Coordinates of C-alpha atoms in Angstrom, one line a residue:
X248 CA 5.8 -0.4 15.7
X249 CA 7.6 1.5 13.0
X250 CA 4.0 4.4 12.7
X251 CA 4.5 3.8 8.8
X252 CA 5.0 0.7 7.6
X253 CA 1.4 0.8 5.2
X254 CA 3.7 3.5 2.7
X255 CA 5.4 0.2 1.5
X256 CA 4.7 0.0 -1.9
X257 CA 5.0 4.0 -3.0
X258 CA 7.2 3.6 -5.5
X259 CA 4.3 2.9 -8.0
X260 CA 3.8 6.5 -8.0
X261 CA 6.5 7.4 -10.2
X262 CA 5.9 5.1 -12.9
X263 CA 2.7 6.4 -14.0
X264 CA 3.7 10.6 -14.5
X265 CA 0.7 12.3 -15.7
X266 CA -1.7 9.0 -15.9
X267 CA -5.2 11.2 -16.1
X268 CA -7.4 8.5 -14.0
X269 CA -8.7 7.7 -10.5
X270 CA -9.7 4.4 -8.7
X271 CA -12.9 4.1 -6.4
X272 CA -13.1 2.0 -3.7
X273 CA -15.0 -1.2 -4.7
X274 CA -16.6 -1.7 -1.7
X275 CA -15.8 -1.2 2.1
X276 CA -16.4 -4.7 4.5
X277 CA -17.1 -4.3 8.2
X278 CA -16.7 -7.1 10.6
X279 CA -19.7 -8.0 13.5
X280 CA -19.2 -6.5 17.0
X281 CA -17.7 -8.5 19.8
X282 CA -19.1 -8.2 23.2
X283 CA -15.6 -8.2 24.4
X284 CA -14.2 -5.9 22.1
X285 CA -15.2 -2.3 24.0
X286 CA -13.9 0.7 22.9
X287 CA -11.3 0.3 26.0
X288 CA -9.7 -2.8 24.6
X289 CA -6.1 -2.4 23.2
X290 CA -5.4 -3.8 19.7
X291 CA -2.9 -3.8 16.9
X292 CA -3.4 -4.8 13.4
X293 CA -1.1 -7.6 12.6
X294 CA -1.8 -8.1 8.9
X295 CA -2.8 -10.0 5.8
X296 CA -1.2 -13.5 6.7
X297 CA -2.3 -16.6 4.3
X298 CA -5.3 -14.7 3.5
X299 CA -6.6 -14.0 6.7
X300 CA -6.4 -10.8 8.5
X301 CA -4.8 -11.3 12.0
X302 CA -6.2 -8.4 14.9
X303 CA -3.8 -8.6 18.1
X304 CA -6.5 -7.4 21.2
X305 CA -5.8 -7.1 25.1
X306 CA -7.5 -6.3 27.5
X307 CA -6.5 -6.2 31.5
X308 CA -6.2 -10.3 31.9
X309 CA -6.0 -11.5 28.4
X310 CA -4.5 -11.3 25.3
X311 CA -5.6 -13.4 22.0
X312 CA -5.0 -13.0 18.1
X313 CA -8.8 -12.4 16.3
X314 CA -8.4 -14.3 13.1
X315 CA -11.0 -12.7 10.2
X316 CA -11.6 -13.9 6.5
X317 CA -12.3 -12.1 3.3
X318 CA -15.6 -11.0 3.6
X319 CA -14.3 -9.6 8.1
X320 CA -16.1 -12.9 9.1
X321 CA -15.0 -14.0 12.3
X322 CA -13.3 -17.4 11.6
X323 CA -11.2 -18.3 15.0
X324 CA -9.7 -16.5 18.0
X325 CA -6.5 -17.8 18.9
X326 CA -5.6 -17.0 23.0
X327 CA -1.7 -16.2 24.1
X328 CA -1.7 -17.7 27.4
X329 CA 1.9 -17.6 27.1
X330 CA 1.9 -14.2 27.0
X331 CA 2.0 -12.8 30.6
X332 CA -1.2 -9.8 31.6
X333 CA -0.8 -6.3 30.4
X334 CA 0.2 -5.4 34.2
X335 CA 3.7 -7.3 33.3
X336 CA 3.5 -6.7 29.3
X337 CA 5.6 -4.1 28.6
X338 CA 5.0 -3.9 24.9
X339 CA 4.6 -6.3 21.4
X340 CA 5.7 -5.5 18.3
X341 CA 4.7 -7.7 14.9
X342 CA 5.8 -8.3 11.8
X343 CA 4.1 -9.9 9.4
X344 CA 4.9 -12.0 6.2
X345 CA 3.2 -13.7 3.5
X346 CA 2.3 -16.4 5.6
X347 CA 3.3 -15.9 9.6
X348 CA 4.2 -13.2 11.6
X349 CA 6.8 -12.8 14.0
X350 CA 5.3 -11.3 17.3
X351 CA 8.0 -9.6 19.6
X352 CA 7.0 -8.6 22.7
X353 CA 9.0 -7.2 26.6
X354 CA 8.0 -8.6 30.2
X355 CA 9.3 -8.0 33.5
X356 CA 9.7 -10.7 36.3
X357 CA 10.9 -9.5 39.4
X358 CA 13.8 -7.2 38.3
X359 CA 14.5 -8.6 35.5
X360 CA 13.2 -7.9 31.6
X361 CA 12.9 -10.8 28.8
X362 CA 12.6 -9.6 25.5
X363 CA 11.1 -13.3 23.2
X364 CA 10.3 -14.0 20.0
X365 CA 7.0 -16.1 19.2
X366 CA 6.3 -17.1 15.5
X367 CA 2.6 -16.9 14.9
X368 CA 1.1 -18.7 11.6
X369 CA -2.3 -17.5 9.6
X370 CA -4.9 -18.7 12.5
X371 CA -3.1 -17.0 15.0
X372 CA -1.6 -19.9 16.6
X373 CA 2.2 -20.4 18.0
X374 CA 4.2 -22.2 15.8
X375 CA 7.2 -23.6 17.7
X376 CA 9.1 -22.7 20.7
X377 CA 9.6 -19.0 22.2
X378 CA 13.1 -17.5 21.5
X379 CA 14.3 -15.7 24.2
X380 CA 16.2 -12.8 22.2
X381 CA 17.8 -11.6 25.4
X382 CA 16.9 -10.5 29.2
X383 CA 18.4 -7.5 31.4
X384 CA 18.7 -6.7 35.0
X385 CA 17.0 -3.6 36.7
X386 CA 19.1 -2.1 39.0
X387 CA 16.5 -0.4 42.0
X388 CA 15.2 2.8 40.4
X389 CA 15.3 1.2 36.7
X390 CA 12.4 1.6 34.6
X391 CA 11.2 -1.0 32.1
X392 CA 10.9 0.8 28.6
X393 CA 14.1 -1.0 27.6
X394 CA 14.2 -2.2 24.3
X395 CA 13.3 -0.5 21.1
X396 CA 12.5 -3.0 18.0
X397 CA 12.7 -1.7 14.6
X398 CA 12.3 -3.8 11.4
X399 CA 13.6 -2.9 7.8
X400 CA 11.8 -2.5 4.5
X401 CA 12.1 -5.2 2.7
X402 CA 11.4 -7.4 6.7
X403 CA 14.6 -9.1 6.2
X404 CA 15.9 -7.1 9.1
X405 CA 14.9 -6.8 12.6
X406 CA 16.6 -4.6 15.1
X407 CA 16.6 -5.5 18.6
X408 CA 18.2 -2.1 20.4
X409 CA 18.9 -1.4 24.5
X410 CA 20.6 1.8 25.8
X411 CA 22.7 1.4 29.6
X412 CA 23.0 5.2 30.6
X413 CA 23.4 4.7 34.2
X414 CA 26.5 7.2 33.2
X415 CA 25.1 10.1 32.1
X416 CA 28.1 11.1 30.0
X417 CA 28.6 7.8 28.2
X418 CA 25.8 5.7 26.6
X419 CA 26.7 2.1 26.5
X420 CA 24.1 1.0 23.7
X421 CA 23.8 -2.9 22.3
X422 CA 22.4 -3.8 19.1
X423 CA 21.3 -7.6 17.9
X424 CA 20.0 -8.0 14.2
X425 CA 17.9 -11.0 13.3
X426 CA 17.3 -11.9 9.7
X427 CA 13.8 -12.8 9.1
X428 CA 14.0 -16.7 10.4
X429 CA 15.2 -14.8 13.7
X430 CA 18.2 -15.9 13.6
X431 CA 21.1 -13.4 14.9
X432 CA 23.2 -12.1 12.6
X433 CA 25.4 -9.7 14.9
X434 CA 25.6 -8.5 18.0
X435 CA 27.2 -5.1 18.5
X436 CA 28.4 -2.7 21.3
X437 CA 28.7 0.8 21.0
X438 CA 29.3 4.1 23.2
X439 CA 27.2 7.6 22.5
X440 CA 28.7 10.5 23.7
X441 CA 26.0 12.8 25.6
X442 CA 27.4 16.2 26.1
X443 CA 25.0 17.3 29.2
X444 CA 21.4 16.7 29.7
X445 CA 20.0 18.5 27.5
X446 CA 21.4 16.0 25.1
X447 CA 19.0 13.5 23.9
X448 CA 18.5 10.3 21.3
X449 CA 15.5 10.1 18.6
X450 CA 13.8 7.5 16.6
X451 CA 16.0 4.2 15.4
X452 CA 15.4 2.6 12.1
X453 CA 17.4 0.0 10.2
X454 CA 18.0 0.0 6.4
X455 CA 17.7 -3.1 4.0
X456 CA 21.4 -3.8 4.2
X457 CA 21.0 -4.4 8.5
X458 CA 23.1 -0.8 9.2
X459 CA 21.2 0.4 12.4
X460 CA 20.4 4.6 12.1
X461 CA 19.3 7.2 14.6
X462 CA 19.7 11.0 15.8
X463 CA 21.0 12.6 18.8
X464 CA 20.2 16.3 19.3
X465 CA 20.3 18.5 22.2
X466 CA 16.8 20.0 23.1
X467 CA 17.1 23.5 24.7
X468 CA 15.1 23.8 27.7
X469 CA 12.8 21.3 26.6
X470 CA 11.5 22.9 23.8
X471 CA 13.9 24.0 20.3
X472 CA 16.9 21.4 18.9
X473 CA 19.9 23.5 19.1
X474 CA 22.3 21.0 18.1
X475 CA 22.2 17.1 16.4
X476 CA 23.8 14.7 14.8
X477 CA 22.8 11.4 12.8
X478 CA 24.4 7.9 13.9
X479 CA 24.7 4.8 12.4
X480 CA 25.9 1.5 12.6
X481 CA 26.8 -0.6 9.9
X482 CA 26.3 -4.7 10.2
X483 CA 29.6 -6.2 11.3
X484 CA 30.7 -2.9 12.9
X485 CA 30.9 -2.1 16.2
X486 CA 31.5 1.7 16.2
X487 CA 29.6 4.4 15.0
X488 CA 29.5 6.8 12.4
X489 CA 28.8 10.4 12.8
X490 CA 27.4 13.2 10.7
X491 CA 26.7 16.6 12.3
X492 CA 24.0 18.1 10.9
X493 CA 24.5 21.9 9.9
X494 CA 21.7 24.3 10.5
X495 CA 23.8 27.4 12.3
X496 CA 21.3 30.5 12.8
X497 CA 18.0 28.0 12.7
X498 CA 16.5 26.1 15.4
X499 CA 14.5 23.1 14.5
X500 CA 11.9 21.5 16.1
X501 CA 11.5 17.9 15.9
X502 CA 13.4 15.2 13.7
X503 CA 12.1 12.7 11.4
X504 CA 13.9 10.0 10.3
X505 CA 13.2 7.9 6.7
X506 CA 15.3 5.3 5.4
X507 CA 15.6 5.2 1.0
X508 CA 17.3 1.6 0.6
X509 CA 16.8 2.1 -3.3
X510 CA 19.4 4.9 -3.5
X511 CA 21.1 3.9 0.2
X512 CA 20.3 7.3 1.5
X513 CA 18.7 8.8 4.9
X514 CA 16.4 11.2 5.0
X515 CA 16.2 14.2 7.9
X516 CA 13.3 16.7 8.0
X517 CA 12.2 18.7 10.1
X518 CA 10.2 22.7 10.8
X519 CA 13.1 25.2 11.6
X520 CA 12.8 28.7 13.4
X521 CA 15.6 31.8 13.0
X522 CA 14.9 32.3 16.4
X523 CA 14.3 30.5 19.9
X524 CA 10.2 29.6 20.3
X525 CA 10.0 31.8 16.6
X526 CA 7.1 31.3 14.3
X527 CA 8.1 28.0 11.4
X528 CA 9.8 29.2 9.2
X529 CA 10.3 26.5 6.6
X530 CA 11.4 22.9 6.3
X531 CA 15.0 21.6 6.9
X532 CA 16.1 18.4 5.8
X533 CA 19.4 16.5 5.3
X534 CA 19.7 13.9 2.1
X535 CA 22.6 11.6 3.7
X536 CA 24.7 9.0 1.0
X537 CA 25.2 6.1 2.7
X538 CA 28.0 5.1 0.4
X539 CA 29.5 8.9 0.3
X540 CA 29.5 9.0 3.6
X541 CA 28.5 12.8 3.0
X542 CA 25.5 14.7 2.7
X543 CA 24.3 14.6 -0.8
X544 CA 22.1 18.1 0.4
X545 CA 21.3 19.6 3.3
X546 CA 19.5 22.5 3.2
X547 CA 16.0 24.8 4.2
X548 CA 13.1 25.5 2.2
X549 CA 10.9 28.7 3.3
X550 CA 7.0 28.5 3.1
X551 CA 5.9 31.2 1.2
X552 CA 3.6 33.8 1.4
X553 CA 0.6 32.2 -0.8
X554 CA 1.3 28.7 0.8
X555 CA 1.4 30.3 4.3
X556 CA -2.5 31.9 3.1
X557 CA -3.9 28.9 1.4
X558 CA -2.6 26.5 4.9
X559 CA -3.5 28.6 8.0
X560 CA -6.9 27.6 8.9
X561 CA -8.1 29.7 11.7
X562 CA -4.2 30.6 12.2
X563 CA -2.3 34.3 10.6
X564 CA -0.4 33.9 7.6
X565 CA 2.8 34.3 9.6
X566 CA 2.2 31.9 12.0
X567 CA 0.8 29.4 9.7
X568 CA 2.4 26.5 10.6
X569 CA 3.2 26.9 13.8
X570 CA 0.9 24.2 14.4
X571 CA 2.1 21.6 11.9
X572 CA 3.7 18.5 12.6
X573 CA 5.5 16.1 10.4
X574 CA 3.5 12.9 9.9
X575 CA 5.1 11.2 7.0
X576 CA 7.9 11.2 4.7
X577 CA 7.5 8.9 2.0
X578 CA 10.2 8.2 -0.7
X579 CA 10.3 7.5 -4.2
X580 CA 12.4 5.3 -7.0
X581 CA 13.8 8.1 -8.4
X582 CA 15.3 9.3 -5.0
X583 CA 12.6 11.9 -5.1
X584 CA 10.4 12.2 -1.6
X585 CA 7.2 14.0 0.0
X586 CA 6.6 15.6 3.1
X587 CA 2.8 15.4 4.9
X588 CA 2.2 17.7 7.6
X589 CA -0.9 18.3 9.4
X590 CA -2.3 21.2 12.3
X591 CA -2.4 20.0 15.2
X592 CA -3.4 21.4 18.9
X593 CA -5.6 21.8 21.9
X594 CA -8.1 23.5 23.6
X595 CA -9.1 23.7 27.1
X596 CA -10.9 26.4 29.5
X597 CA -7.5 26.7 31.4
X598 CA -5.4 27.6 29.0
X599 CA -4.8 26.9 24.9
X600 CA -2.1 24.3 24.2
X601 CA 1.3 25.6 23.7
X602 CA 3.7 23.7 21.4
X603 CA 7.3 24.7 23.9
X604 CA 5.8 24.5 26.6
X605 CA 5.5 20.5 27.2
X606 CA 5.1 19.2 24.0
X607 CA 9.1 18.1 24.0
X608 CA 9.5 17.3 27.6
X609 CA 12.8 15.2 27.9
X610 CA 12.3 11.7 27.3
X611 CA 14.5 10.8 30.3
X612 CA 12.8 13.0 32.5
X613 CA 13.6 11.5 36.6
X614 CA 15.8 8.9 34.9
X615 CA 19.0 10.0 36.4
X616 CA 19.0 6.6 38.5
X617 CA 17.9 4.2 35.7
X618 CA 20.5 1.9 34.5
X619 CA 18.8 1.1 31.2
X620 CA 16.2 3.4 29.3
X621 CA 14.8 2.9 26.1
X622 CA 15.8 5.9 23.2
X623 CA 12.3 6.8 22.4
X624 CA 8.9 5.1 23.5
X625 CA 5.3 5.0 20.7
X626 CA 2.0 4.2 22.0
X627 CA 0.9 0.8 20.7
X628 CA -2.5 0.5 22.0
X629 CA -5.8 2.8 21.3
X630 CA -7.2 3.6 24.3
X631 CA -4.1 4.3 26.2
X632 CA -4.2 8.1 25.7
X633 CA -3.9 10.3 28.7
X634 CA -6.8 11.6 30.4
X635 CA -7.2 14.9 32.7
X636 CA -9.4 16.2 34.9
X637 CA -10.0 19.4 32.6
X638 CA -12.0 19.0 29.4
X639 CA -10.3 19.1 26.3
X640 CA -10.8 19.7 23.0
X641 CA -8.4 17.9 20.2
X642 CA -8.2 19.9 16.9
X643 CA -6.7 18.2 13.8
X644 CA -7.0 20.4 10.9
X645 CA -5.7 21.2 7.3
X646 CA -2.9 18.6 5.9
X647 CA -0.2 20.0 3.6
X648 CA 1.9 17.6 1.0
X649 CA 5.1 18.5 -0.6
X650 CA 6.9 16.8 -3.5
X651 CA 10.6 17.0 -3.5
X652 CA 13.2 15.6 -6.5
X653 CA 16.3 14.1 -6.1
X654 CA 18.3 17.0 -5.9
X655 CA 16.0 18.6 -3.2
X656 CA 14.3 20.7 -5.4
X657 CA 10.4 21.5 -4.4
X658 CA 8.5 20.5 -7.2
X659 CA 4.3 20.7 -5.9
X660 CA 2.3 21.7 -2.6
X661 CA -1.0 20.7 -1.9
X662 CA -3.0 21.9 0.8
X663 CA -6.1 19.6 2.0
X664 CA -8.5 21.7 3.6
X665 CA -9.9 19.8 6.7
X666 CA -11.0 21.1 9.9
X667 CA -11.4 18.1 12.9
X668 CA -12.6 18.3 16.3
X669 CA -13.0 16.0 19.3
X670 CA -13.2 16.1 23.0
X671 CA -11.4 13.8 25.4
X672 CA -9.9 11.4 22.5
X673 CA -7.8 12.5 19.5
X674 CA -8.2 8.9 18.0
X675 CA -11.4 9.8 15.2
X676 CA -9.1 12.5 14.2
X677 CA -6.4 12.7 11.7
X678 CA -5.5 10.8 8.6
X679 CA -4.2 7.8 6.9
X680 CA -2.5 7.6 3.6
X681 CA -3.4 4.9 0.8
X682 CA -1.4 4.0 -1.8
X683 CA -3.5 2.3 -4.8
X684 CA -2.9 1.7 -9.0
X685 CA -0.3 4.9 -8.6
X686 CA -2.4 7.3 -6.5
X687 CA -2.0 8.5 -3.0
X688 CA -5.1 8.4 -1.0
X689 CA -5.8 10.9 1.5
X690 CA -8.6 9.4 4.1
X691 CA -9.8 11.2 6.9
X692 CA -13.2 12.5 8.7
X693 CA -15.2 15.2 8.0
X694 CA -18.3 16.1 10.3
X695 CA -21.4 16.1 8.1
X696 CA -24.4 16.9 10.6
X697 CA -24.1 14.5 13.2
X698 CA -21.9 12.3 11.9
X699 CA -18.4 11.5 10.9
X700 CA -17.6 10.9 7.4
X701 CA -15.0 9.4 5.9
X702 CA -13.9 11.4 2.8
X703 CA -11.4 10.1 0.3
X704 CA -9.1 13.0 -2.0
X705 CA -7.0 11.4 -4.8
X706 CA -3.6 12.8 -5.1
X707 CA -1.5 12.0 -8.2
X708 CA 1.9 12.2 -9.3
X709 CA 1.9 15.2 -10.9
X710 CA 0.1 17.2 -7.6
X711 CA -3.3 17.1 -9.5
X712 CA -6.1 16.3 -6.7
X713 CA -9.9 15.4 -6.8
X714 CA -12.1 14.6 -4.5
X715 CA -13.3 10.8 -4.6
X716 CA -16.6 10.3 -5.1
X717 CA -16.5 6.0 -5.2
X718 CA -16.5 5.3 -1.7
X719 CA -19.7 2.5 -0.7
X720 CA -21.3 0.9 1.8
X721 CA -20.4 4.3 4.0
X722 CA -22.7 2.8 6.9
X723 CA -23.2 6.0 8.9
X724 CA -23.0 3.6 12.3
X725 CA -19.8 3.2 11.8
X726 CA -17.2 5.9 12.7
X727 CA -13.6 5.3 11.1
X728 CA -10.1 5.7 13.0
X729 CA -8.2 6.2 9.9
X730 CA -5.0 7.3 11.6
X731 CA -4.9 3.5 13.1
X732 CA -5.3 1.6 9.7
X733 CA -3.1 0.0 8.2
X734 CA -2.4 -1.3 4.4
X735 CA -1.9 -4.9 4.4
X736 CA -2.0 -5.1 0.6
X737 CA -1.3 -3.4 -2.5
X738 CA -5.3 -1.9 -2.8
X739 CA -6.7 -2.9 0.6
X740 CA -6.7 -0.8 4.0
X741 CA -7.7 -1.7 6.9
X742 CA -9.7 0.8 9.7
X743 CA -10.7 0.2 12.5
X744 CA -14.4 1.5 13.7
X745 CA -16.3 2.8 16.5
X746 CA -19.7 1.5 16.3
X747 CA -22.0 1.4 19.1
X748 CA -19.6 1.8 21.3
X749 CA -17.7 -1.3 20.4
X750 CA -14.5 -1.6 18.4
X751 CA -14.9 -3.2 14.9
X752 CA -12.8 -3.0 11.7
X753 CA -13.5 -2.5 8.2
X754 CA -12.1 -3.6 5.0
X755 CA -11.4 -1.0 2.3
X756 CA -10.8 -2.7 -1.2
X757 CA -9.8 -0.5 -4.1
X758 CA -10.4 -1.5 -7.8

């Protein structure tokens, strides 16, 4: 699912400029473990439906909807027999509303692939008929990562998207937009050019107004973008729009896509290099106008020397960030935006992880023969990471934040000193963002003796910081995934645990 749907809400931020307070948590619920729910089930938090909060969890032969009350009791667990075992389950999607949640989820019979529709109410139960949304043929050597489902802000939009690229030259892509009672409002063909194979498509969002946007960039030799362009498909229209991005002498790295709907702009960013595998250099990013049908800037910022000192961690000042990644972008009313980045790498005994080496490995690696493929592919489920024979060591370390203004300007950096370690999983590692009474809150572990602590730093609007001290009911049994929550309310966040080896979730409520 769109990674960053609990940012809704950010535009608080602005409206409070230079508000000198901070807001504790009130108090943090857990709910009971499950003897089914081991810390190799797959789940996805749905939301706050009708007051309840709705858990999706699978395992090998079934699938069911967790229902939990206020206070994470337990109240009813619905089962899906409808929907078929994991081994045929390709992937489910949800989004929720105030009081149901439409569940969208792929399966393939045979050679053929059914994208449906299920509308789930607050106790987790089907309420009417599945809609069939629409099915595909294989052809022999087809995989099944076919359709890519996207929703918009304001969830009045939701993107169904499929890519035919049995010819390698010509993309035959098919778009079908659903307004929030699923019904279709268009159904649109398109053709993407792809120069050679080098030549590749990135993440798809849809704005508030039901355009569809993406990128396509050519990745050379797997590793640097060397080329790209952003795409996009207004409702109605079956052609589409192209803007070539313009970063001559640069090379980026990888490009993230945000959506503004309240000044109809797009947002690129991404690290750029002067050189082939160089050391990051800066930030590029491209402000698109809708309306304008122009860039309203496009241009790169350079990290200087005492950012590049305060952020590298264990790393030289001039390669600083070459282990950042781009983990949000988050936008404001006034057409303003932030950037988060964090360090991120490996470790082994064989050899230290290498950002160009794999990192960007084509996403239609041994497609040549498919006849559908689907432009980018997310991992839903926790405990679906890959595993290796060699130990490894995960390493998520300092986060940097960056204010930007309307007109591009940098206006505050703020460096979070963090250093994270784990072996074999990344998933106690990295952070979550919280947006509460006009703050953003930073939540992330930090290893204090044995255990992993969550810690909470305030951020305001202004770049002023401080450390929270308000978090209760820490219970030291409990060790938070913070980078799998999700905000389901204005002031409440919810995490999912590891306690006692069993998966359970907790309820953070802000004042």
């Amino acid at each position: 699912m769109g990674k960053h749907r609990f940012l809704i809400g950010l535009a608080l931020l602005v409206c409070i400029q230079g508000v000198p307070f901070s807001i504790s948590a009130q108090r943090i619920i857990y709910s009971d473990p499950e003897k089914e729910d081991n810390r190799r089930l797959n789940f996805e938090i749905v939301g706050r439906i009708g007051g309840n909060f709705l858990v999706f969890k699978n395992n090998r032969f079934r699938s069911w909807i967790t229902v939990m009350d206020e206070e994470m009791q337990v109240t009813s667990r619905e089962e899906l027999g409808y929907l078929p075992n994991a081994d045929r389950t390709i992937n489910v999607d949800f989004f929720p509303y105030a009081d149901f949640a439409w569940m969208i989820y792929q399966y393939q019979r045979r050679n053929v692939v059914y994208c449906i529709a299920a509308k789930i109410d607050k106790m987790g139960r089907r309420m009417g008929d599945l809609i069939e949304l629409d099915t595909t043929h294989l052809g022999f050597a087809s995989d099944n990562r076919l359709y890519a489902v996207t929703g918009s802000e304001d969830r009045k939009k939701i993107a169904v998207v499929k890519v035919n690229s049995r010819d390698r030259d010509l993309y035959h892509m098919t778009s079908f937009v659903f307004n929030d009672k699923m019904e279709l409002l268009r159904s649109a063909q398109a053709n993407i050019v792809m120069e050679d194979r080098t030549t590749q498509l990135g993440e798809m969002v849809i704005d508030n107004e039901g355009t569809l946007v993406f990128t396509r960039f050519h990745r050379t030799f797997n590793d640097n973008i060397s080329k790209a362009s952003l795409l996009y498909q207004r409702l109605g229209e079956d052609g589409l729009m192209e803007y070539p991005l313009y970063f001559e002498g640069s090379w980026l790295d990888d490009i993230r896509l945000k959506v503004d709907n309240v000044t109809k702009r797009y947002i690129l960013s991404s690290f750029y290099t002067k050189e082939r595998r160089g050391v990051i250099e800066g930030y590029y990013f491209l402000v698109f106008d809708k309306n304008a049908a122009k860039a309203a800037i496009e241009r790169t910022v350079i990290f200087l020397d005492d950012l590049r000192q305060e952020a590298k961690g264990n790393a030289t000042s001039k390669s600083a960030f070459n282990d950042y990644f781009i983990r949000q972008v988050i936008t404001r009313r006034d057409g303003g935006f932030l950037i988060g980045s964090e360090a991120y790498y490996t470790t082994s005994r064989a050899n230290n992880w290498n950002r160009w080496d794999y990192l960007y490995g084509s996403p239609f690696m041994g497609l040549n023969n498919m006849y559908y493929m689907s432009p980018y592919s997310s991992r839903l489920w926790w405990g679906n990471f890959p595993r290796t024979s060699q130990a490894v060591r995960y390493h998520a370390d300092n986060i940097m934040i960056q204010s930007y203004s309307s007109n591009g300007e940098l206006e505050w950096s703020k460096v979070i000193t963090k250093s994270q370690f784990d072996d074999e999983s990344d998933e106690l590692l990295s952070f979550q963002l919280m947006i509460a009474g006009g703050e953003i809150h930073v939540l992330f572990n930090q290893q204090e003796r044995r255990d992993k602590m969550l810690n909470d730093i305030t951020i305001q609007s202004g770049g002023q910081s401080a450390r929270n001290p308000g978090l209760k009911n820490l219970d030291a049994g409990h060790q938070f995934m913070p980078a799998r929550g999700k905000q389901v309310s204005s002031r409440i966040l919810i995490v999912p645990t590891v306690y006692r080896g069993y998966i359970c979730f907790a309820k953070l409520e802000y004042n």
